[in-house]
Amino acid sequence: MTILVTGGAGYIGSHCSLTFLEAGHDIVVLDNLENSSTESLARVGALAGRSVTFEKADVRDTDRVERILRTYNCTAVIHFAGLKVMGDSLNHPLAYYDTNVAGSLSLLSAMSRSGIREIIFSSTAAVYGEPRQLPVPEAHPRQPENPYGRSKLIVEEIIRDLCQSDSSWRAGILRYFNPVGAHASGLIGENPLTPTNNLMPLLSAVAGGRAEKLKVFGNDYDTPDGTGVRDYIHVVDLVEGHLRAYEALFGLEHSDNCFAVNLGTGTGYSVLQMVKAFERASNKQIPYEIVGRRLGDVAACYADTVAAEQTLGWKARFGLEDMCADTWNWVCKNPRGYGGHKNAS
Ligand code: UD1
């Protein structure tokens, strides 16, 4: 029973690979290393006590993916590979549809050809668009507001159609809220060298002296302190959710062979609460200035977690203090991220 992990060298993929190895599963990581490093896998191997089988490949190369699936006798796929920067997707929609949609189609075709019918798909809360109710339940209308969210929704629909067309497929669609944090060892984390507009890497950049101050995008939202509220979830909790989702696939009935669940904590924190929490964790001051709202941002977004509890028997365990402390630990131990190790093979 070998599981193919696409995008397994990346931020969430590397944590997931470790969790699955620790749970006793055999995995093969497939990654094109466009935004990741084999150094993450070397460290995953060190933490797990066994080396990670790695194939440098692109999910859009259907024949190659099929060969890999057959070579390792894979029985399931966890699919992370994709582009994920919302703002970037507005400027490069074709790249997003190519990597995320065409890439997933290619992977699903390779799975279909090699008789593999089990998939966990990495989706996003961005499929909901602007929340009309809070917390956001899975049945909330799906009206993504950017090509990134749309590309993920299109793949969700493709997977649903596939499951409906053939009851031997089993699929778990996981909609992430805001993944943050790092493994407690400080050996793997989010590579801070990757250009980002996300809050947590910017907080650590300011605390670490790599950026002067944080720009807080708006303090006039309809939230308790006026700044944006989000559902930050520790990456280790997030990948535990994948393990539970993988196990849940085996309990699915043929008549109901696809589920979609939110992975969040259900608790929202504002930007200013995040600043304070990160100051406590790092013992550094984080200067900030309030600037205008960022285009495309919503006031508040946090998950309804009932379905995840019922479907997966899973609930996030880590709180905000752990998320900040583990991020800071990772950044202090790896100020240059995976540094000179980028794309080592
Ligand atoms: C974004 C993407 C989401 C993606 C997620 C994780 C949208 C609208 N957003 O979520 O798809 O899944 O990243 O990669 O699709 N903030 C500041 N200053 C900064 C940066 C952020 O004030 O310099 C604020 C934002 O306005 C927001 C909060 O911090 O209120 C979180 O922002 P961010 O980390 O970028 O995540 P999202 O925008 O929620």
Coordinates of C-alpha atoms and ligand atoms in Angstrom, one line a residue:
M1 CA 0.0 0.0 0.0
T2 CA 2.1 2.9 -1.3
I3 CA 0.7 6.4 -1.4
L4 CA 1.8 8.9 -4.1
V5 CA 2.2 12.4 -2.6
T6 CA 2.2 15.0 -5.3
G7 CA 3.9 18.3 -4.2
G8 CA 5.3 16.4 -1.3
A9 CA 8.4 18.5 -1.0
G10 CA 6.5 21.7 -0.4
Y11 CA 5.4 23.3 2.8
I12 CA 2.2 21.3 3.5
G13 CA 3.3 18.3 1.5
S14 CA 6.5 17.8 3.5
H15 CA 4.6 17.9 6.8
C16 CA 2.1 15.5 5.4
S17 CA 4.8 13.1 4.1
L18 CA 6.2 13.0 7.6
T19 CA 2.9 12.3 9.3
F20 CA 2.1 9.5 6.9
L21 CA 5.6 7.9 7.3
E22 CA 5.2 8.2 11.1
A23 CA 1.8 6.5 10.8
G24 CA 3.6 3.5 9.1
H25 CA 2.6 4.2 5.5
D26 CA 4.9 3.9 2.5
I27 CA 5.0 7.0 0.3
V28 CA 6.5 8.2 -2.9
V29 CA 6.9 11.9 -3.3
L30 CA 6.4 13.4 -6.8
D31 CA 7.4 17.1 -7.1
N32 CA 8.7 19.3 -9.9
L33 CA 10.7 21.4 -7.4
E34 CA 9.4 24.6 -8.9
N35 CA 8.7 26.1 -5.4
S36 CA 10.3 23.5 -3.1
S37 CA 13.5 21.8 -2.2
T38 CA 14.7 18.2 -1.8
E39 CA 16.3 19.4 1.4
S40 CA 12.8 19.3 3.0
L41 CA 12.6 15.6 2.1
A42 CA 16.1 14.9 3.5
R43 CA 14.9 16.3 6.8
V44 CA 11.6 14.5 6.7
G45 CA 13.6 11.3 6.2
A46 CA 15.8 12.2 9.2
L47 CA 12.8 12.8 11.4
A48 CA 11.0 9.7 10.3
G49 CA 14.1 7.5 10.5
R50 CA 13.7 6.3 6.9
S51 CA 14.5 7.9 3.6
V52 CA 11.8 9.3 1.3
T53 CA 11.4 7.9 -2.2
F54 CA 11.4 10.8 -4.5
E55 CA 10.6 11.3 -8.2
K56 CA 11.2 14.7 -9.8
A57 CA 8.3 14.9 -12.2
D58 CA 5.5 17.2 -13.2
V59 CA 1.8 16.1 -12.7
R60 CA 1.1 17.4 -16.2
D61 CA 3.3 14.6 -17.6
T62 CA 0.5 11.9 -17.7
D63 CA 2.7 9.1 -19.1
R64 CA 5.4 9.7 -16.5
V65 CA 2.9 9.8 -13.6
E66 CA 1.3 6.6 -14.8
R67 CA 4.7 4.9 -14.9
I68 CA 5.5 6.1 -11.4
L69 CA 2.1 4.9 -10.1
R70 CA 2.7 1.4 -11.7
T71 CA 6.4 1.2 -10.7
Y72 CA 5.6 1.7 -7.0
N73 CA 2.3 -0.2 -6.9
C74 CA 0.6 2.9 -5.6
T75 CA -2.9 2.4 -4.2
A76 CA -3.9 6.1 -3.4
V77 CA -2.8 9.6 -4.1
I78 CA -2.6 12.7 -2.0
H79 CA -2.6 15.7 -4.4
F80 CA -0.9 18.9 -3.2
A81 CA 1.0 19.9 -6.4
G82 CA -0.2 23.3 -7.6
L83 CA 0.1 27.1 -7.6
K84 CA -1.4 28.8 -4.5
V85 CA -0.9 32.6 -4.6
M86 CA -4.2 34.3 -4.9
G87 CA -2.9 37.7 -6.2
D88 CA -0.5 36.0 -8.6
S89 CA -3.5 34.1 -10.1
L90 CA -5.1 37.3 -11.1
N91 CA -2.1 38.2 -13.3
H92 CA -1.3 34.7 -14.5
P93 CA -4.7 32.9 -14.9
L94 CA -3.5 30.5 -17.6
A95 CA -0.6 29.3 -15.5
Y96 CA -3.1 28.6 -12.7
Y97 CA -5.5 26.7 -14.9
D98 CA -2.7 24.9 -16.5
T99 CA -0.9 23.7 -13.3
N100 CA -4.0 23.3 -11.1
V101 CA -6.7 22.2 -13.5
A102 CA -4.8 20.5 -16.4
G103 CA -2.3 19.1 -13.8
S104 CA -5.1 17.5 -11.8
L105 CA -6.8 16.2 -15.0
S106 CA -3.5 14.6 -16.0
L107 CA -3.1 13.0 -12.6
L108 CA -6.6 11.7 -12.6
S109 CA -6.2 10.2 -16.1
A110 CA -3.0 8.5 -15.0
M111 CA -4.8 7.2 -11.9
S112 CA -7.7 6.0 -14.1
R113 CA -5.4 4.2 -16.5
S114 CA -3.5 2.4 -13.7
G115 CA -6.6 1.5 -11.8
I116 CA -6.1 3.7 -8.8
R117 CA -9.3 5.1 -7.4
E118 CA -8.5 6.8 -4.1
I119 CA -7.6 10.5 -3.9
I120 CA -7.3 13.2 -1.2
F121 CA -7.4 16.6 -2.9
S122 CA -6.0 19.8 -1.4
S123 CA -8.6 22.5 -1.9
T124 CA -9.2 25.8 -0.2
A125 CA -11.6 28.0 1.6
A126 CA -11.2 30.4 -1.4
V127 CA -13.8 28.3 -3.2
Y128 CA -16.4 30.0 -1.0
G129 CA -15.6 33.5 -2.1
E130 CA -17.0 36.2 0.3
P131 CA -18.5 34.5 3.3
R132 CA -22.3 35.1 3.5
Q133 CA -22.5 33.3 6.9
L134 CA -20.0 32.6 9.7
P135 CA -18.7 30.2 10.5
V136 CA -18.6 29.0 6.9
P137 CA -20.2 25.5 6.4
E138 CA -19.3 23.2 3.5
A139 CA -22.8 23.8 2.0
H140 CA -22.0 27.6 1.7
P141 CA -22.3 28.8 -2.0
R142 CA -19.1 28.3 -3.9
Q143 CA -18.4 31.6 -5.7
P144 CA -14.6 32.0 -5.8
E145 CA -13.5 35.5 -6.6
N146 CA -10.1 34.8 -8.3
P147 CA -8.6 32.3 -10.7
Y148 CA -6.8 30.4 -7.9
G149 CA -10.1 29.7 -6.1
R150 CA -11.9 28.9 -9.4
S151 CA -9.1 26.5 -10.4
K152 CA -9.6 24.6 -7.2
L153 CA -13.4 24.5 -7.5
I154 CA -13.2 23.2 -11.1
V155 CA -11.0 20.3 -9.8
E156 CA -13.5 19.6 -7.0
E157 CA -16.3 19.4 -9.7
I158 CA -14.2 17.1 -11.9
I159 CA -13.5 14.8 -8.9
R160 CA -17.3 14.8 -8.1
D161 CA -18.2 13.9 -11.7
L162 CA -15.7 11.1 -11.6
C163 CA -17.0 9.7 -8.4
Q164 CA -20.6 9.9 -9.8
S165 CA -19.6 8.2 -13.0
D166 CA -17.9 5.3 -11.3
S167 CA -18.7 4.2 -7.8
S168 CA -15.3 2.5 -7.3
W169 CA -13.7 6.0 -6.9
R170 CA -13.3 7.4 -3.4
A171 CA -12.4 11.0 -2.8
G172 CA -11.8 13.3 0.1
I173 CA -11.7 17.1 -0.7
L174 CA -10.1 19.2 2.0
R175 CA -10.8 22.9 2.1
Y176 CA -8.0 24.6 4.0
F177 CA -8.4 27.8 5.9
N178 CA -5.1 29.6 6.7
P179 CA -2.3 27.1 7.3
V180 CA 0.6 28.4 9.4
G181 CA 3.3 27.1 11.8
A182 CA 6.0 24.5 11.4
H183 CA 7.0 21.1 12.8
A184 CA 8.0 21.4 16.4
S185 CA 11.5 20.1 15.6
G186 CA 12.2 23.3 13.6
L187 CA 13.6 21.1 10.8
I188 CA 10.8 21.6 8.3
G189 CA 8.6 24.7 7.7
E190 CA 7.5 27.2 5.2
N191 CA 10.5 28.4 3.2
P192 CA 10.7 32.2 4.0
L193 CA 12.6 32.9 0.9
T194 CA 9.6 32.2 -1.3
P195 CA 8.0 35.6 -2.1
T196 CA 4.7 35.8 -0.2
N197 CA 1.9 38.2 0.8
N198 CA 0.7 36.0 3.6
L199 CA 0.5 37.4 7.1
M200 CA 2.5 34.8 9.1
P201 CA 5.7 34.8 6.9
L202 CA 5.6 38.6 7.0
L203 CA 5.3 38.6 10.8
S204 CA 8.3 36.4 11.1
A205 CA 10.2 38.5 8.6
V206 CA 9.6 41.7 10.6
A207 CA 10.4 40.0 14.0
G208 CA 13.5 38.5 12.4
G209 CA 14.7 41.9 11.1
R210 CA 14.3 41.0 7.4
A211 CA 11.5 43.5 6.9
E212 CA 11.1 46.9 8.6
K213 CA 7.4 46.8 9.5
L214 CA 4.1 45.1 8.8
K215 CA 1.5 46.8 6.7
V216 CA -1.9 46.1 8.2
F217 CA -4.4 46.1 5.3
G218 CA -7.3 48.1 6.7
N219 CA -8.6 48.7 10.2
D220 CA -12.1 49.7 9.2
Y221 CA -13.7 46.2 8.7
D222 CA -16.8 45.2 10.6
T223 CA -14.7 43.1 13.1
P224 CA -14.0 43.6 16.8
D225 CA -10.8 45.7 16.2
G226 CA -11.4 46.6 12.6
T227 CA -8.7 44.4 11.1
G228 CA -9.3 41.2 9.1
V229 CA -10.2 38.0 10.9
R230 CA -9.0 34.6 9.7
D231 CA -9.0 31.0 10.8
Y232 CA -5.3 30.1 11.2
I233 CA -4.6 26.4 11.5
H234 CA -1.3 24.7 12.6
V235 CA 0.1 22.8 9.6
V236 CA 0.6 19.7 11.9
D237 CA -3.1 19.7 12.7
L238 CA -3.8 20.2 9.0
V239 CA -1.9 17.2 7.9
E240 CA -3.4 15.1 10.7
G241 CA -6.7 15.9 9.0
H242 CA -5.3 14.4 5.9
L243 CA -4.4 11.2 7.7
R244 CA -7.9 11.0 9.1
A245 CA -9.4 11.8 5.7
Y246 CA -7.3 9.0 4.1
E247 CA -8.6 6.5 6.8
A248 CA -12.1 7.8 6.2
L249 CA -12.0 6.9 2.5
F250 CA -12.1 3.2 3.4
G251 CA -15.4 3.7 5.3
L252 CA -17.1 5.4 2.4
E253 CA -20.2 3.7 0.8
H254 CA -20.3 3.3 -2.9
S255 CA -23.4 5.5 -3.0
D256 CA -21.7 8.3 -1.2
N257 CA -18.1 8.1 -2.4
C258 CA -16.9 11.7 -2.2
F259 CA -16.8 14.1 0.8
A260 CA -15.7 17.7 1.1
V261 CA -14.8 19.1 4.5
N262 CA -13.3 22.3 5.9
L263 CA -10.0 22.1 7.7
G264 CA -9.8 25.0 10.1
T265 CA -10.0 25.5 13.9
G266 CA -13.3 27.3 13.9
T267 CA -11.8 30.3 15.7
G268 CA -11.0 33.6 14.0
Y269 CA -8.1 35.9 15.0
S270 CA -7.6 39.5 13.8
V271 CA -4.4 40.8 12.3
L272 CA -3.7 42.8 15.4
Q273 CA -4.3 39.7 17.6
M274 CA -1.8 37.9 15.4
V275 CA 0.7 40.8 15.8
K276 CA 0.4 40.5 19.6
A277 CA 0.7 36.8 19.7
F278 CA 3.8 36.8 17.5
E279 CA 5.4 39.5 19.7
R280 CA 4.8 37.2 22.7
A281 CA 6.2 34.1 20.9
S282 CA 9.3 35.9 19.5
N283 CA 9.9 38.4 22.3
K284 CA 10.4 41.0 19.7
Q285 CA 8.5 44.2 18.9
I286 CA 6.6 44.1 15.6
P287 CA 6.2 47.6 14.2
Y288 CA 3.2 48.0 12.0
E289 CA 1.4 50.7 10.1
I290 CA -2.3 50.7 9.0
V291 CA -2.6 51.1 5.3
G292 CA -5.6 50.8 2.9
R293 CA -7.5 47.5 2.4
R294 CA -6.0 45.0 0.1
L295 CA -8.1 44.3 -3.0
G296 CA -10.0 41.0 -2.7
D297 CA -9.7 40.7 1.1
V298 CA -12.8 39.9 3.1
A299 CA -13.6 41.1 6.7
A300 CA -13.8 37.7 8.3
C301 CA -13.6 34.1 7.4
Y302 CA -13.5 31.1 9.7
A303 CA -14.6 27.5 9.4
D304 CA -17.6 25.5 10.5
T305 CA -15.8 22.4 11.8
V306 CA -18.7 20.2 12.6
A307 CA -18.4 18.1 9.3
A308 CA -14.7 17.5 9.9
E309 CA -15.5 16.3 13.4
Q310 CA -18.3 14.0 12.2
T311 CA -16.7 12.7 8.9
L312 CA -13.1 12.5 10.0
G313 CA -13.3 12.3 13.8
W314 CA -10.8 15.1 13.6
K315 CA -10.4 18.4 15.5
A316 CA -7.5 20.9 15.5
R317 CA -5.4 20.6 18.7
F318 CA -3.0 23.4 18.5
G319 CA -3.7 27.0 19.5
L320 CA -2.4 30.3 18.4
E321 CA 0.6 30.3 20.8
D322 CA 1.8 27.0 19.3
M323 CA 1.4 28.3 15.8
C324 CA 3.5 31.4 16.5
A325 CA 6.1 29.6 18.7
D326 CA 6.7 26.9 16.1
T327 CA 6.9 29.4 13.2
W328 CA 9.4 31.4 15.2
N329 CA 11.4 28.3 16.2
W330 CA 11.6 27.3 12.5
V331 CA 12.6 30.8 11.3
C332 CA 15.3 31.2 14.0
K333 CA 16.8 27.8 13.2
N334 CA 16.6 28.4 9.4
P335 CA 17.0 32.1 8.8
R336 CA 17.7 31.3 5.1
G337 CA 15.0 28.6 4.9
Y338 CA 16.4 25.7 3.0
G339 CA 18.9 28.2 1.7
G340 CA 21.6 26.9 -0.5
H341 CA 19.8 23.5 -0.6
K342 CA 17.1 24.8 -3.0
N343 CA 16.4 22.3 -5.9
A344 CA 19.4 20.2 -4.9
S345 CA 18.4 17.5 -7.5
Ligands
UD1_1 C1 -4.8 34.0 1.2 C2 -5.6 33.7 0.0 C3 -6.2 32.3 0.1 C4 -5.0 31.3 0.5 C5 -4.3 31.7 1.8 C6 -3.2 30.8 2.2 C7 -7.7 34.8 -0.9 C8 -8.6 36.0 -0.7 N1 -6.7 34.7 -0.1 O1 -5.7 34.1 2.3 O2 -6.8 31.9 -1.1 O3 -5.6 30.0 0.7 O4 -3.8 33.0 1.5 O5 -2.2 30.8 1.3 O6 -8.0 34.0 -1.7 N2 -2.6 41.0 6.0 C9 -2.1 42.2 6.4 N3 -0.9 42.6 6.0 C10 -0.1 41.7 5.2 C11 -0.6 40.5 4.8 C12 -1.8 40.1 5.3 O7 -2.8 43.0 7.1 O8 1.0 42.1 4.8 C13 -3.9 40.6 6.5 C14 -4.9 40.3 5.4 O9 -5.6 41.5 5.0 C15 -5.9 39.3 6.0 C16 -4.9 38.5 7.0 O10 -3.8 39.3 7.2 O11 -6.8 39.9 6.8 C17 -4.5 37.2 6.4 O12 -3.9 37.4 5.1 P1 -3.1 36.2 4.3 O13 -2.2 35.5 5.2 O14 -2.6 36.8 3.0 O15 -4.3 35.1 4.0 P2 -5.7 35.3 3.3 O16 -5.8 36.6 2.5 O17 -6.8 35.0 4.3

